[in-house]
Amino acid sequence: MGTPTLKILTQMENTSQQSTANTNGYLDMELLRFTTAGSVDDGKSTLIGRLLFDSKSIFEDQLDQVKQSSERKGLEDTDLALLTDGLKDEREQGITIDVAYRYFATPKRKFIIADTPGHIQYTRNMVTGASTANAALILIDARNGVVEQTCRHSIIASLLQIPHIVVCINKMDLVDYSQDVYNKIVADFEDFASKLEVKDVRFIPISALKGDNVVNRSESMSWYEGSTLLYTLEHLHIGSDHNHIDCRFPVQTVIRPKSDEFHDYRGYAGRIAGGVFKPGDEITALPSGFTSKIKSIDTFNGPIEEAFAPMSVTITLEDEIDISRGDMLVRTNNQPEAKQDLEVMLCWLNQKGPIPRGKYTLRHTSADMKAMIKEVRYKLDINTLHRNEEDTDIKMNDICRVSLRTTKPVLADSYRKNRQTGSVILIDDATNETVAAGMVI
Amino acid sequence: MKSYNLSHLRELEAESIYVLREVYAQFENPAILFSGGKDSIVITHLARKAFHPAKIPFPLVHIDTGHNFPETIEFRDNLVEKLGAKLVVGSVQKSIDEGKAAEEKGKNASRNAIQTVTLLDTVEENQFDAAIGGARRDEEKARAKERFFSHRDEFGQWDPKNQRPELWNIFNGKHHHGEHFRVFPLSNWTEMDVWQYILLENIDIPSLYFAHERKVIRRNGTWLPVSEFIQIDPKETVEEKVIRFRTLGDITITGGVESDADTLEKIVEEVAAARQTERGNREDDKRSETAMEDRKKQGYF
């Protein structure tokens, strides 16, 4: 049996930028990553279970397994949380310890859910889940309104610059689908969110249990004229979530085939972190400062006319200049500031707090250098946004504003401008563990 | 303004290529774990793309249980030749002969679990510090907890409750001598994504994935292929069925499904309509609720 030839399909798929009409819907789908955070009682598992179930992403054998486990635990109903809790300890203790990733797709989009526990003790997991998300789904129990946990999740979403926030006011069935209750919660949330940096907030009254406004429109809330949750997730505008203005290309590695055919080939492999690169563009290699022009942007399928985030490509230059991993190609007239003193919002991720005057490896895109925490400016109360300048003792799950001093300049943008080139991690050289994550101010 | 969007398959591809390049840059001696199954074939394809026009800078490592589909071995050897890659074979038979692993007994005996011994020995003997695998988070609940860069201690063991946080696209592969990493570039792909990508890129896969006639027996709800490596009960009847395999592993544990999908398009349609996970036909996962987690902690794929 030979492999079928599918030339027509392959031709239709556009590797560069011509937007060809595409009859095969699946090839035209976009990817949306969203995060959820919540505790046991707010209906998060029910909501995720419903999204997966209604999009037919739960398979029969998975459901059977969960049913059996629920029965073994003496539960009356099938506990859909058992679907997301992957580890034995999590299922036994009924808690989510770690970020769980779930996948589902509709004909419009493929979704990746980073499902994180909502308790303050798990701030590091919420931050991890939020770091790659396009959207945050925040659940509010309609009976309780805006509570501390709501604020915590929103503050983290804002700190991590998640572009879209969808606030689901859940359990509307338990408040008689009251528009007044909904309006009050929306007003409370907006009041609190005015202190945050969030660009796009939407509100949806739902009942995850009954299915109101999740996939299908609710018949009990005719006063609500907005979209259902799934429709909202399918239509959030994510095209501008990447920075397409400031050109940034961190070099991962240099490709030198040294074969007869490609004897002098020297290509810089990396993933575009921002902006649009085109052959002929004048670029500067940092930190050296040498300039050259882009000769070609290569891929396995041939050279392309332009490259933008988050594409992985190989760039060749007109001139032979010394460039290696950790360097960054940028447009000559738009460069990040090279700084050895960085102001950073730092989330501490490790059991062991920072060593006083200790040196860590700082990793920024593909560049490594040594760094130390010079000063802790304040600790942020992630329930209230209060800045505590007295308490500078950093522990796990704390978020602090610090100033870092590095051994060589960091080619950083502000995190607000670019999530890729504005983020750093700290690695403990003794244990090799990732102990902190920082966002450049 | 013009919109700059990638389709989800191209975004997943870009992410996987980025991960493969990070492996090359961060490790001294990485290798691809190649089973001959579709996921490891897709990994190999992505590695070609990541380093083009240079050759794949990783050897392919096959942990050979000795209980193979002949088609898989033929496919493996052809691919290795085409890529000009180095092939390293770790033999489970050798581990058994050396007394490092004991063969299971009985009707459902399989060499699945003892592959871990051979895998860890092969990693150690060749001093691989990164082993790239095709495992996906959607496959199985323990795998859903995997990082892209997953640390293994000097005994090759996984500690799922003490994993390094992974933020943005910054991966930390730092390790002490003797430890290694498992790397999973397809973490965010689903079975459907893999099939769609194979279709899109027109990637060659073993004929076993397409519907074909085969002698099988019905066991534990799946069609198990008849081979010299399985014991057939007198009560079991050998039948001829048109089946295909959704996953490929050791021939003694890989069950097929009845199917007439003999083209990639038909397979994609079938996968879209499937109501069972692809691992539902894998005897190795059915042994207990935590079968995969337990094996993974020991150092399994």
Coordinates of C-alpha atoms in Angstrom, one line a residue, chain B residues 12-288:
Chain B
L12 CA 2.0 23.8 16.6
E13 CA 4.7 23.1 14.0
A14 CA 6.6 26.3 14.9
E15 CA 6.4 25.5 18.6
S16 CA 7.8 21.9 18.1
I17 CA 10.6 23.2 15.8
Y18 CA 11.5 25.8 18.5
V19 CA 11.6 23.0 21.1
L20 CA 13.8 20.7 18.9
R21 CA 16.3 23.6 18.3
E22 CA 16.4 24.3 22.1
V23 CA 17.3 20.6 22.7
Y24 CA 20.1 20.9 20.2
A25 CA 21.4 24.1 21.7
Q26 CA 21.0 23.1 25.4
F27 CA 22.3 19.5 25.4
E28 CA 25.5 17.8 24.6
N29 CA 24.2 14.5 23.3
P30 CA 20.5 14.3 22.5
A31 CA 18.7 11.5 20.7
I32 CA 15.2 10.8 19.2
L33 CA 13.4 7.9 20.7
F34 CA 12.1 6.2 17.5
S35 CA 9.4 3.5 17.8
G36 CA 8.3 3.5 14.2
G37 CA 4.9 4.8 15.3
K38 CA 3.3 7.9 13.7
D39 CA 4.3 10.3 16.6
S40 CA 8.0 9.5 16.4
I41 CA 7.8 9.7 12.6
V42 CA 6.3 13.2 12.9
I43 CA 9.0 14.2 15.4
T44 CA 11.6 13.0 12.8
H45 CA 9.9 15.0 10.1
L46 CA 9.9 18.1 12.3
A47 CA 13.6 17.6 13.1
R48 CA 14.3 17.6 9.4
K49 CA 12.5 20.9 9.1
A50 CA 14.2 22.4 12.2
F51 CA 17.7 21.9 10.9
H52 CA 17.2 22.1 7.1
P53 CA 19.4 22.3 5.0
A54 CA 21.6 20.5 7.5
K55 CA 21.0 16.9 8.4
I56 CA 19.1 15.9 11.6
P57 CA 21.7 16.3 14.3
F58 CA 20.2 13.5 16.5
P59 CA 20.6 9.7 16.2
L60 CA 17.4 7.6 16.2
V61 CA 17.2 5.2 19.1
H62 CA 14.9 2.2 18.8
I63 CA 14.1 0.2 21.9
D64 CA 13.5 -3.2 20.3
T65 CA 11.4 -5.7 22.3
G66 CA 12.1 -8.3 19.7
H67 CA 8.3 -8.6 19.2
N68 CA 8.0 -6.4 16.2
F69 CA 5.7 -5.9 13.3
P70 CA 8.1 -6.7 10.4
E71 CA 6.6 -3.7 8.6
T72 CA 7.8 -1.4 11.3
I73 CA 11.4 -2.6 11.1
E74 CA 11.4 -2.3 7.3
F75 CA 10.0 1.2 7.6
R76 CA 12.6 2.2 10.2
D77 CA 15.5 1.0 8.2
N78 CA 14.3 2.8 5.0
L79 CA 13.8 6.0 6.9
V80 CA 17.2 5.9 8.5
E81 CA 18.8 5.3 5.2
K82 CA 16.9 8.1 3.6
L83 CA 17.9 10.6 6.3
G84 CA 21.5 9.5 6.6
A85 CA 20.9 9.3 10.3
K86 CA 22.6 7.1 12.9
L87 CA 20.5 4.2 14.3
V88 CA 21.0 3.0 17.8
V89 CA 19.1 -0.2 18.8
G90 CA 18.6 -1.1 22.4
S91 CA 17.7 -4.8 22.7
V92 CA 15.2 -6.0 25.3
Q93 CA 16.3 -9.6 24.5
K94 CA 19.9 -8.6 25.5
S95 CA 18.6 -7.1 28.8
I96 CA 16.8 -10.4 29.4
D97 CA 19.9 -12.5 28.5
E98 CA 22.1 -10.4 30.8
G99 CA 19.6 -11.0 33.7
K100 CA 18.7 -7.3 34.0
A101 CA 15.1 -7.9 33.2
A102 CA 12.8 -10.9 33.7
E103 CA 10.3 -12.0 31.0
E104 CA 6.7 -12.0 32.1
K105 CA 4.8 -15.3 32.1
G106 CA 1.4 -16.3 31.1
K107 CA -1.1 -15.6 28.3
N108 CA -0.9 -11.8 28.4
A109 CA 2.8 -11.7 28.9
S110 CA 4.4 -8.7 27.3
R111 CA 7.8 -7.1 27.1
N112 CA 6.3 -3.6 27.4
A113 CA 7.2 -2.9 31.1
I114 CA 10.7 -4.3 30.8
Q115 CA 11.5 -2.0 27.9
T116 CA 12.2 0.6 30.6
V117 CA 15.3 -1.3 31.7
T118 CA 16.7 -1.4 28.2
L119 CA 15.7 2.2 27.6
L120 CA 17.6 3.4 30.7
D121 CA 20.6 1.2 29.9
T122 CA 20.7 2.6 26.4
V123 CA 20.5 6.1 27.6
E124 CA 23.4 5.4 30.1
E125 CA 25.6 3.5 27.7
N126 CA 25.4 6.1 25.0
Q127 CA 25.5 9.0 27.6
F128 CA 22.4 10.6 26.1
D129 CA 21.5 13.7 28.1
A130 CA 18.2 14.3 26.3
A131 CA 15.8 11.7 24.9
I132 CA 13.2 13.2 22.6
G133 CA 9.9 11.4 22.6
G134 CA 6.6 11.7 20.7
A135 CA 4.4 11.5 23.8
R136 CA 1.4 13.9 23.8
R137 CA -0.5 15.3 26.7
D138 CA -3.9 14.3 25.3
E139 CA -2.9 10.6 25.2
E140 CA -3.2 9.7 28.8
K141 CA -3.8 11.5 32.1
A142 CA -0.3 11.0 33.5
R143 CA 1.2 12.3 30.3
A144 CA -1.1 15.4 30.6
K145 CA 1.2 16.4 33.5
E146 CA 4.4 16.3 31.5
R147 CA 6.6 19.3 30.8
F148 CA 8.1 19.9 27.4
F149 CA 11.5 19.5 29.2
S150 CA 11.0 16.7 31.7
H151 CA 13.8 16.0 34.2
R152 CA 15.0 12.5 35.1
D153 CA 17.2 11.8 38.0
E154 CA 20.4 9.7 37.8
F155 CA 18.2 6.5 38.1
G156 CA 16.1 7.7 35.2
Q157 CA 13.1 8.3 37.4
W158 CA 10.3 10.9 37.1
D159 CA 9.1 12.9 40.1
P160 CA 5.8 14.3 38.9
K161 CA 5.1 16.3 42.1
N162 CA 8.4 18.1 41.9
Q163 CA 8.7 19.3 38.3
R164 CA 10.3 22.5 37.2
P165 CA 7.8 25.2 36.3
E166 CA 7.7 26.0 32.6
L167 CA 6.8 29.6 31.7
W168 CA 6.4 31.4 28.4
N169 CA 8.7 29.6 26.0
I170 CA 11.8 29.5 28.2
F171 CA 12.9 26.0 28.8
N172 CA 15.4 24.9 31.4
G173 CA 17.4 21.8 30.5
K174 CA 20.2 22.3 33.1
H175 CA 21.2 19.1 34.7
H176 CA 23.9 17.4 36.8
H177 CA 26.1 14.7 35.3
G178 CA 24.3 11.4 35.0
E179 CA 20.8 12.9 34.9
H180 CA 18.9 13.3 31.7
F181 CA 15.9 14.9 30.2
R182 CA 12.9 13.6 28.3
V183 CA 11.7 16.1 25.8
F184 CA 8.2 16.1 24.3
P185 CA 7.9 18.5 21.3
L186 CA 4.4 17.2 20.5
S187 CA 3.1 18.0 24.0
N188 CA 0.3 20.3 22.7
W189 CA -0.7 18.1 19.7
T190 CA -3.8 15.9 19.8
E191 CA -4.2 12.7 17.8
M192 CA -6.3 14.6 15.3
D193 CA -3.6 17.2 14.9
V194 CA -1.0 14.5 14.2
W195 CA -3.2 12.9 11.5
Q196 CA -4.1 16.2 10.0
Y197 CA -0.4 17.2 9.9
I198 CA 0.6 13.8 8.3
L199 CA -2.1 14.5 5.7
L200 CA -1.0 18.1 5.2
E201 CA 2.7 17.3 4.8
N202 CA 2.1 14.1 3.0
I203 CA 4.4 12.2 5.5
D204 CA 5.1 8.5 4.8
I205 CA 3.9 6.2 7.5
P206 CA 3.9 2.4 7.9
S207 CA 1.2 0.5 6.0
L208 CA -0.1 -0.9 9.3
Y209 CA -1.9 2.3 9.9
F210 CA -4.1 1.7 6.8
A211 CA -6.9 -0.8 6.7
H212 CA -5.7 -4.3 5.6
E213 CA -6.6 -7.9 6.0
R214 CA -5.0 -9.7 9.0
K215 CA -5.3 -12.8 11.1
V216 CA -6.5 -11.7 14.5
I217 CA -8.0 -13.0 17.7
R218 CA -10.5 -11.2 19.9
R219 CA -9.0 -10.4 23.3
N220 CA -10.0 -7.8 26.0
G221 CA -12.2 -6.0 23.6
T222 CA -9.7 -5.5 20.8
W223 CA -8.4 -7.4 17.7
L224 CA -5.0 -8.7 18.6
P225 CA -2.8 -9.7 15.7
V226 CA -1.7 -13.3 15.5
S227 CA 2.0 -13.6 15.6
E228 CA 4.6 -16.1 16.8
F229 CA 4.9 -14.1 20.0
I230 CA 1.4 -14.6 21.4
Q231 CA -0.1 -17.7 23.1
I232 CA -3.5 -18.5 21.7
D233 CA -6.0 -20.2 24.0
P234 CA -7.8 -23.2 22.6
K235 CA -11.0 -21.3 23.3
E236 CA -9.9 -18.3 21.1
T237 CA -10.6 -18.4 17.4
V238 CA -8.4 -17.0 14.8
E239 CA -10.3 -14.8 12.3
E240 CA -9.5 -12.9 9.2
K241 CA -10.5 -9.3 9.6
V242 CA -10.0 -6.0 7.8
I243 CA -8.4 -3.9 10.5
R244 CA -6.0 -1.0 11.0
F245 CA -3.9 0.1 14.0
R246 CA -4.3 3.5 15.6
T247 CA -1.1 3.2 17.5
L248 CA 1.9 1.0 16.9
G249 CA 3.9 -0.7 19.7
D250 CA 5.0 -4.2 20.5
I251 CA 3.0 -6.7 18.4
T252 CA 1.8 -8.5 21.5
I253 CA 0.0 -5.6 23.0
T254 CA -1.1 -3.5 20.0
G255 CA -4.7 -4.2 19.1
G256 CA -6.4 -3.1 15.9
V257 CA -9.7 -1.7 15.1
E258 CA -12.1 -2.8 12.4
S259 CA -11.9 -0.2 9.7
D260 CA -12.0 0.3 6.0
A261 CA -9.9 3.5 6.1
D262 CA -7.2 2.8 3.5
T263 CA -6.3 6.4 2.8
L264 CA -5.1 9.3 5.0
E265 CA -8.3 11.2 4.3
K266 CA -10.4 8.3 5.5
I267 CA -8.3 7.9 8.6
V268 CA -8.8 11.5 9.4
E269 CA -12.5 11.1 9.0
E270 CA -12.4 8.0 11.2
V271 CA -10.4 9.8 13.9
A272 CA -12.8 12.7 13.9
A273 CA -15.7 10.3 14.6
A274 CA -13.9 8.1 17.0
R275 CA -15.5 7.6 20.4
Q276 CA -12.6 5.7 22.0
T277 CA -9.1 7.1 22.7
E278 CA -6.3 5.6 20.6
R279 CA -4.7 4.0 23.6
G280 CA -7.9 2.2 24.3
N281 CA -6.5 -0.7 22.3
R282 CA -3.3 -0.8 24.2
E283 CA -3.1 -3.7 26.6
D284 CA -0.3 -2.0 28.6
D285 CA -2.5 0.9 29.8
K286 CA -5.4 -1.3 30.8
R287 CA -3.6 -3.0 33.6
S288 CA -4.6 -0.4 36.2

